PDB file of C-alpha atoms and ligand atoms in Angstrom:
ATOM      1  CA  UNK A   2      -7.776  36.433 -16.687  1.00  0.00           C
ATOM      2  CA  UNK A   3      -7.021  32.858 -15.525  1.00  0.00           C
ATOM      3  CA  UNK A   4     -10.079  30.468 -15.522  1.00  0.00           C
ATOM      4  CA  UNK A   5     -11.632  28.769 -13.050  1.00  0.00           C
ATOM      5  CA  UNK A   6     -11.818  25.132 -14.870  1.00  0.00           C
ATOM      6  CA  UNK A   7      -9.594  22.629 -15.928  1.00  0.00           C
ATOM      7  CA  UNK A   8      -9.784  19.396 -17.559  1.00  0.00           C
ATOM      8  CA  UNK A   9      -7.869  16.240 -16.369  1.00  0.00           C
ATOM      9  CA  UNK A  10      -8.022  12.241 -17.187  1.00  0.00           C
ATOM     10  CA  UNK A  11      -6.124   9.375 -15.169  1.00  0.00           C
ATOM     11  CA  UNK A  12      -4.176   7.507 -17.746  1.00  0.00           C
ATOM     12  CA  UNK A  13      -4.665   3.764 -18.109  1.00  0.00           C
ATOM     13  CA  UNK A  14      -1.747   2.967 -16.429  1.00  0.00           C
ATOM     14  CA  UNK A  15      -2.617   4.495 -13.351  1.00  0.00           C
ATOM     15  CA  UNK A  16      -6.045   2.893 -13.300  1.00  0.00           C
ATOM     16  CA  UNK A  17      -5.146  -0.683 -13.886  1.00  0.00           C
ATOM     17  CA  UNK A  18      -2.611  -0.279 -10.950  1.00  0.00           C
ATOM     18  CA  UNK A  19      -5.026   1.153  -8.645  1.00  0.00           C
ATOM     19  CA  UNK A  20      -4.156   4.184  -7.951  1.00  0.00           C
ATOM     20  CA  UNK A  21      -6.996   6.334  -9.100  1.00  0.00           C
ATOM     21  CA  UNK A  22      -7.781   6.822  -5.056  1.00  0.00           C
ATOM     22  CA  UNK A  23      -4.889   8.323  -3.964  1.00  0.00           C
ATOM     23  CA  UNK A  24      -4.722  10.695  -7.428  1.00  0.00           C
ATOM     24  CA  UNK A  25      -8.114  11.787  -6.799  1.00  0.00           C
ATOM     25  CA  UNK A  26      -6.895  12.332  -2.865  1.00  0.00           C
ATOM     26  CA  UNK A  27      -4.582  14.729  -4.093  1.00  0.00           C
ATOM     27  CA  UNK A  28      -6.775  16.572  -6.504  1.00  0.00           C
ATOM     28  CA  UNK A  29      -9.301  17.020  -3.433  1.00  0.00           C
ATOM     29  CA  UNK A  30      -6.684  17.913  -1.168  1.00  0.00           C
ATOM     30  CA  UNK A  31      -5.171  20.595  -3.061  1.00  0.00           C
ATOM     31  CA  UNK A  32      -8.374  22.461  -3.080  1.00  0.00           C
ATOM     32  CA  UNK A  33      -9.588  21.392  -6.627  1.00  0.00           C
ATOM     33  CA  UNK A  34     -13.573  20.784  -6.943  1.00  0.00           C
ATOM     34  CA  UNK A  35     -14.763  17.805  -9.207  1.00  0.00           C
ATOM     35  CA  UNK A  36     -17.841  19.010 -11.319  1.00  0.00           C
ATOM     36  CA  UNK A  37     -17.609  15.829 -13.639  1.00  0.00           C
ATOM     37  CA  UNK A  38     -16.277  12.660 -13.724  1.00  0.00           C
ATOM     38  CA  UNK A  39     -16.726   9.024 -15.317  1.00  0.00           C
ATOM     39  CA  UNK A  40     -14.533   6.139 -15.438  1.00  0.00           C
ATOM     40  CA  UNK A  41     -14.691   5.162 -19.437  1.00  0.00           C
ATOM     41  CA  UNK A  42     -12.644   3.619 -21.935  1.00  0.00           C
ATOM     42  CA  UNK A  43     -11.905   5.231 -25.063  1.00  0.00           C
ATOM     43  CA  UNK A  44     -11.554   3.302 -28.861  1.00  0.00           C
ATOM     44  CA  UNK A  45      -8.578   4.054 -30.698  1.00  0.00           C
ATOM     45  CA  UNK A  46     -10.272   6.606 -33.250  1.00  0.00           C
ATOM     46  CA  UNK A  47     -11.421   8.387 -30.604  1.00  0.00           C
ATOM     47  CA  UNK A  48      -7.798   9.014 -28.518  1.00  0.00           C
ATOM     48  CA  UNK A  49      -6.945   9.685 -32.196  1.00  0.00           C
ATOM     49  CA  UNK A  50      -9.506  12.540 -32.021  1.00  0.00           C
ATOM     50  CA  UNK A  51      -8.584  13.115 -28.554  1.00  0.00           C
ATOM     51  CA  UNK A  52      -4.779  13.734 -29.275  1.00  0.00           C
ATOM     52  CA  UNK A  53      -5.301  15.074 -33.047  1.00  0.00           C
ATOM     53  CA  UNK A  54      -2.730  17.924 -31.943  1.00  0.00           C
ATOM     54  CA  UNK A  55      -0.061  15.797 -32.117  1.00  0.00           C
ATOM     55  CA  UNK A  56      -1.006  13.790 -35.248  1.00  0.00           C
ATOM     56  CA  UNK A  57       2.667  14.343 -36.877  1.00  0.00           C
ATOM     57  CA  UNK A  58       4.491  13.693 -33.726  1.00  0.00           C
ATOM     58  CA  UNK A  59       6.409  10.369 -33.750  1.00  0.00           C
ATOM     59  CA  UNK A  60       5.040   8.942 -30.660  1.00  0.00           C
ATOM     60  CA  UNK A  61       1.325   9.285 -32.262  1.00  0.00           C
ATOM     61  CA  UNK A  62       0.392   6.234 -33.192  1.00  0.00           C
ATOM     62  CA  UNK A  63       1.542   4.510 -29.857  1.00  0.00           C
ATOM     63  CA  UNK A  64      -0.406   7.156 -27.794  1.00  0.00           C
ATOM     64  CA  UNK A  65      -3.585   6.105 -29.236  1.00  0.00           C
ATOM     65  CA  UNK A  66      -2.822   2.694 -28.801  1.00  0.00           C
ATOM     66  CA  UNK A  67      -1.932   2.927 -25.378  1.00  0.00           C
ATOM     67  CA  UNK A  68      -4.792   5.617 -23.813  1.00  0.00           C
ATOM     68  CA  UNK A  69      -7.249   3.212 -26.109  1.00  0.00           C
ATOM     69  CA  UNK A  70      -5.517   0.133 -24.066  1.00  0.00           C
ATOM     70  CA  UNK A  71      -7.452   0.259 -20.936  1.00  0.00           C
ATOM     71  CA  UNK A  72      -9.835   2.177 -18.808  1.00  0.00           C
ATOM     72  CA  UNK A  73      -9.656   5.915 -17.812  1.00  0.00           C
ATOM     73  CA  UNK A  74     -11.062   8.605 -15.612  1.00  0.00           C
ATOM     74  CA  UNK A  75     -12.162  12.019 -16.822  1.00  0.00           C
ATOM     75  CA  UNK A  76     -12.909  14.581 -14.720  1.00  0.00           C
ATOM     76  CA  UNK A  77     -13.533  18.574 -15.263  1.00  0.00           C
ATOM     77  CA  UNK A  78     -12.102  20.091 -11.559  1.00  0.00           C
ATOM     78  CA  UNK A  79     -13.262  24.015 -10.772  1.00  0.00           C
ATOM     79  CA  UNK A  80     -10.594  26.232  -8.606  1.00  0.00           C
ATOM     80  CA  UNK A  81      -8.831  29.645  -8.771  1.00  0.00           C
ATOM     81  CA  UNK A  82      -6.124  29.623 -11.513  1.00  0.00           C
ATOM     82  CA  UNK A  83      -6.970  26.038 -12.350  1.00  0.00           C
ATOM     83  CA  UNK A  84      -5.014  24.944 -15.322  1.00  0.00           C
ATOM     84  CA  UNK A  85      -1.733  26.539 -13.897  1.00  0.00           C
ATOM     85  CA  UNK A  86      -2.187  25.100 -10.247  1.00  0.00           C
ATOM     86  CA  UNK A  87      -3.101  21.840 -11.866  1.00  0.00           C
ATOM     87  CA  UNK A  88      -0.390  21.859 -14.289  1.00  0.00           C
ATOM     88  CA  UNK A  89       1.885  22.472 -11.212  1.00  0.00           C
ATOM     89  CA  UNK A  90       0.449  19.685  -9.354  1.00  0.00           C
ATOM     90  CA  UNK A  91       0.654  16.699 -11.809  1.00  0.00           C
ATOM     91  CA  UNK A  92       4.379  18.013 -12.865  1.00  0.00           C
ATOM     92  CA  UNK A  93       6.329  17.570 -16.093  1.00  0.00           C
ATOM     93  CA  UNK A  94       5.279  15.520 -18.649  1.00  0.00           C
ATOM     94  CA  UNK A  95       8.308  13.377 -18.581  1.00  0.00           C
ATOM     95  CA  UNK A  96       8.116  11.843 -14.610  1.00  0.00           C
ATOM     96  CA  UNK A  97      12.265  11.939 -14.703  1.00  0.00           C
ATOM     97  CA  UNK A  98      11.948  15.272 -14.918  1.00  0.00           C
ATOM     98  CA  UNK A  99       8.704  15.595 -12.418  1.00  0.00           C
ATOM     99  CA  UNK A 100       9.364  17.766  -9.230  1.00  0.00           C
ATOM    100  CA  UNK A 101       8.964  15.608  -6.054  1.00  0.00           C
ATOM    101  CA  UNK A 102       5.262  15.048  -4.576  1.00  0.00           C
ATOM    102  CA  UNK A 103       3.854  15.820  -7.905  1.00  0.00           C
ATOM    103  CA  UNK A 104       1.175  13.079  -8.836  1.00  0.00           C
ATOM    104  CA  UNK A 105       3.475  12.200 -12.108  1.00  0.00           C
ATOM    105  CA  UNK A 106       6.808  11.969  -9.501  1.00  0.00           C
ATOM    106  CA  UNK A 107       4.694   9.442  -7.468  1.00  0.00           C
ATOM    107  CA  UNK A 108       2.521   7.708 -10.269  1.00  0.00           C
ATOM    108  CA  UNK A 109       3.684   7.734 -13.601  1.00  0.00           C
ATOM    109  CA  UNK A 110       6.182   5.068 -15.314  1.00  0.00           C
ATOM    110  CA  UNK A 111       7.152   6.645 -18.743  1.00  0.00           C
ATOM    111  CA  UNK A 112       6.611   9.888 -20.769  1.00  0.00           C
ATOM    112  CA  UNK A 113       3.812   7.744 -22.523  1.00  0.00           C
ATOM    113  CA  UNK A 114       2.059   6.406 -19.489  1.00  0.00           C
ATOM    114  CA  UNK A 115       2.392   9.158 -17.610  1.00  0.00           C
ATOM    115  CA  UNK A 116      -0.836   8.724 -15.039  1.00  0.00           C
ATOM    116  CA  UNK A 117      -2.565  11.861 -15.941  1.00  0.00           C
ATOM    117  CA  UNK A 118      -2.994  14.462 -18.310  1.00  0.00           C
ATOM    118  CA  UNK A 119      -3.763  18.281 -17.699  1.00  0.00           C
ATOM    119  CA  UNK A 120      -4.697  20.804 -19.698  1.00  0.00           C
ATOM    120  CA  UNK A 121      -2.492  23.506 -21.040  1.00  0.00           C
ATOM    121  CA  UNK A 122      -4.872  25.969 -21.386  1.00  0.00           C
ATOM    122  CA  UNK A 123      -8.209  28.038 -20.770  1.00  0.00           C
ATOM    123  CA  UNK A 124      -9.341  26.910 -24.433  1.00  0.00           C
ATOM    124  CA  UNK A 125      -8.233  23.638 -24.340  1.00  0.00           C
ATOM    125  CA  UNK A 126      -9.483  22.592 -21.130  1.00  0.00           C
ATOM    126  CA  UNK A 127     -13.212  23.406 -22.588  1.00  0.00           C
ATOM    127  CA  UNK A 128     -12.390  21.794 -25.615  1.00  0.00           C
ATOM    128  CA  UNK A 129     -11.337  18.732 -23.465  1.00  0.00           C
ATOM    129  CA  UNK A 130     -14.005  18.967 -21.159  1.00  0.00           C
ATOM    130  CA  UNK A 131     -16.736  19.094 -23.888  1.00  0.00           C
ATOM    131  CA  UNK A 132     -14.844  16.138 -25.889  1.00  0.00           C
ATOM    132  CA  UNK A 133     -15.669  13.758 -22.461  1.00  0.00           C
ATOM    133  CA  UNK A 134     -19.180  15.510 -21.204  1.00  0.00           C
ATOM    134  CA  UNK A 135     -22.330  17.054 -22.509  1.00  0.00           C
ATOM    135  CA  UNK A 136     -23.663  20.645 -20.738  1.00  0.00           C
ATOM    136  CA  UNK A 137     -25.772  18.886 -17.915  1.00  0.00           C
ATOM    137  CA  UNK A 138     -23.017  16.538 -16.889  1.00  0.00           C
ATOM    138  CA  UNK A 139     -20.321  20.118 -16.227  1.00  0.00           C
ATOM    139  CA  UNK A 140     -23.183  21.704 -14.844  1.00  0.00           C
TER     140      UNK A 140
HETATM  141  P1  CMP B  22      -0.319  14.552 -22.102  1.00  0.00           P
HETATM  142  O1  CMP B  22      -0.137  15.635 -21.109  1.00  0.00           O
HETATM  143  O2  CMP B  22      -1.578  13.767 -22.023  1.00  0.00           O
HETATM  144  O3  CMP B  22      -0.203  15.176 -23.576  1.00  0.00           O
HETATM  145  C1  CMP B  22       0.299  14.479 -24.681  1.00  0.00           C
HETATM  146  C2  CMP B  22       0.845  13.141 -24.313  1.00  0.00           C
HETATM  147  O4  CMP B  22       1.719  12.587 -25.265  1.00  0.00           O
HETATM  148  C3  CMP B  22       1.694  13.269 -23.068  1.00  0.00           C
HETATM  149  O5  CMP B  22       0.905  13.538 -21.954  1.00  0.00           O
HETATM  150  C4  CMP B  22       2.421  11.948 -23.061  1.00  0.00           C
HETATM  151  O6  CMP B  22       1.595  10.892 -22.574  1.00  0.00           O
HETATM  152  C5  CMP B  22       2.639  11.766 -24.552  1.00  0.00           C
HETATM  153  N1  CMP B  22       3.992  12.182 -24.948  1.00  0.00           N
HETATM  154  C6  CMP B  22       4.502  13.421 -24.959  1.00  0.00           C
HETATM  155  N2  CMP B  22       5.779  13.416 -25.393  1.00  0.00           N
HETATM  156  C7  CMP B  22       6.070  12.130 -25.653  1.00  0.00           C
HETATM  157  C8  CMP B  22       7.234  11.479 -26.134  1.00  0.00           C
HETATM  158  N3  CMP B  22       8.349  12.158 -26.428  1.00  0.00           N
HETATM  159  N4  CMP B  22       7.179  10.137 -26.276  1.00  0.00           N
HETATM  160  C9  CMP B  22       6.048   9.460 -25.997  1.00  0.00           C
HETATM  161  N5  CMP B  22       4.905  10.035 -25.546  1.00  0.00           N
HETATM  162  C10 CMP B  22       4.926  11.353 -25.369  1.00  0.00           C
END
């Protein structure tokens, strides 16, 4: 059964630029809760940690660099069938390929810095969740 949770963090690129607002708008909008959230800046070792799932890829290295490169905002958001609807909401990971009036289609300048991440599923979104906030904070 689908969970009710999902994990999400504005990217860097979106915060410097000042759009962490209107992203958070359209989280609220589209019916998702916010049970946690911080704005907080992350070291390289830990986006390292963060992002160890992709520790062969080629674009590795640079990730770290860049979600270590400036603040972000985590948050853990509570709905029906929340890492699908939320997937469907930020759009593809690549914003060329990002349907219209997803928050990637409006925000996002690359496939690196991308304005937000989602995650992909149940597991990972508690994974992701716990990586960003201890039990009282996702109370
Ligand atoms: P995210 O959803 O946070 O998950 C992994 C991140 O790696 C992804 O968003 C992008 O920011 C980044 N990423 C994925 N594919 C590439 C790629 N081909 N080149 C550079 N960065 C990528």
């Amino acid at each position: 059964m689908a969970g009710k949770r999902t994990f999400t963090m504005i990217k860097p690129d979106a915060v410097a630029a000042g759009n962490t607002g209107a992203i958070i708008q359209m989280i609220e909008e589209r019916g998702f809760k916010i049970i946690s959230m911080k704005l907080t800046r992350l070291t390289g070792e830990r986006a390292g940690e963060f992002y160890e799932v992709h520790k062969e890829r080629p674009f590795y290295n640079d990730l770290c660099k860049y979600m270590s490169s400036g603040s972000i905002v985590p948050m853990i958001l509570e709905k029906e069938n929340a890492v699908e609807d939320f997937r469907t909401l930020i759009g593809a990971t690549n914003p060329a390929e990002a349907a219209e009036g997803t928050i990637r289609n409006l925000f996002a300048n690359s496939i690196e810095a991308n304005a937000i991440h989602g995650s992909d599923s149940d597991d990972n979104a508690q994974i992701e969740g716990n990586f960003f906030f201890s039990a009282i904070e996702k109370y």
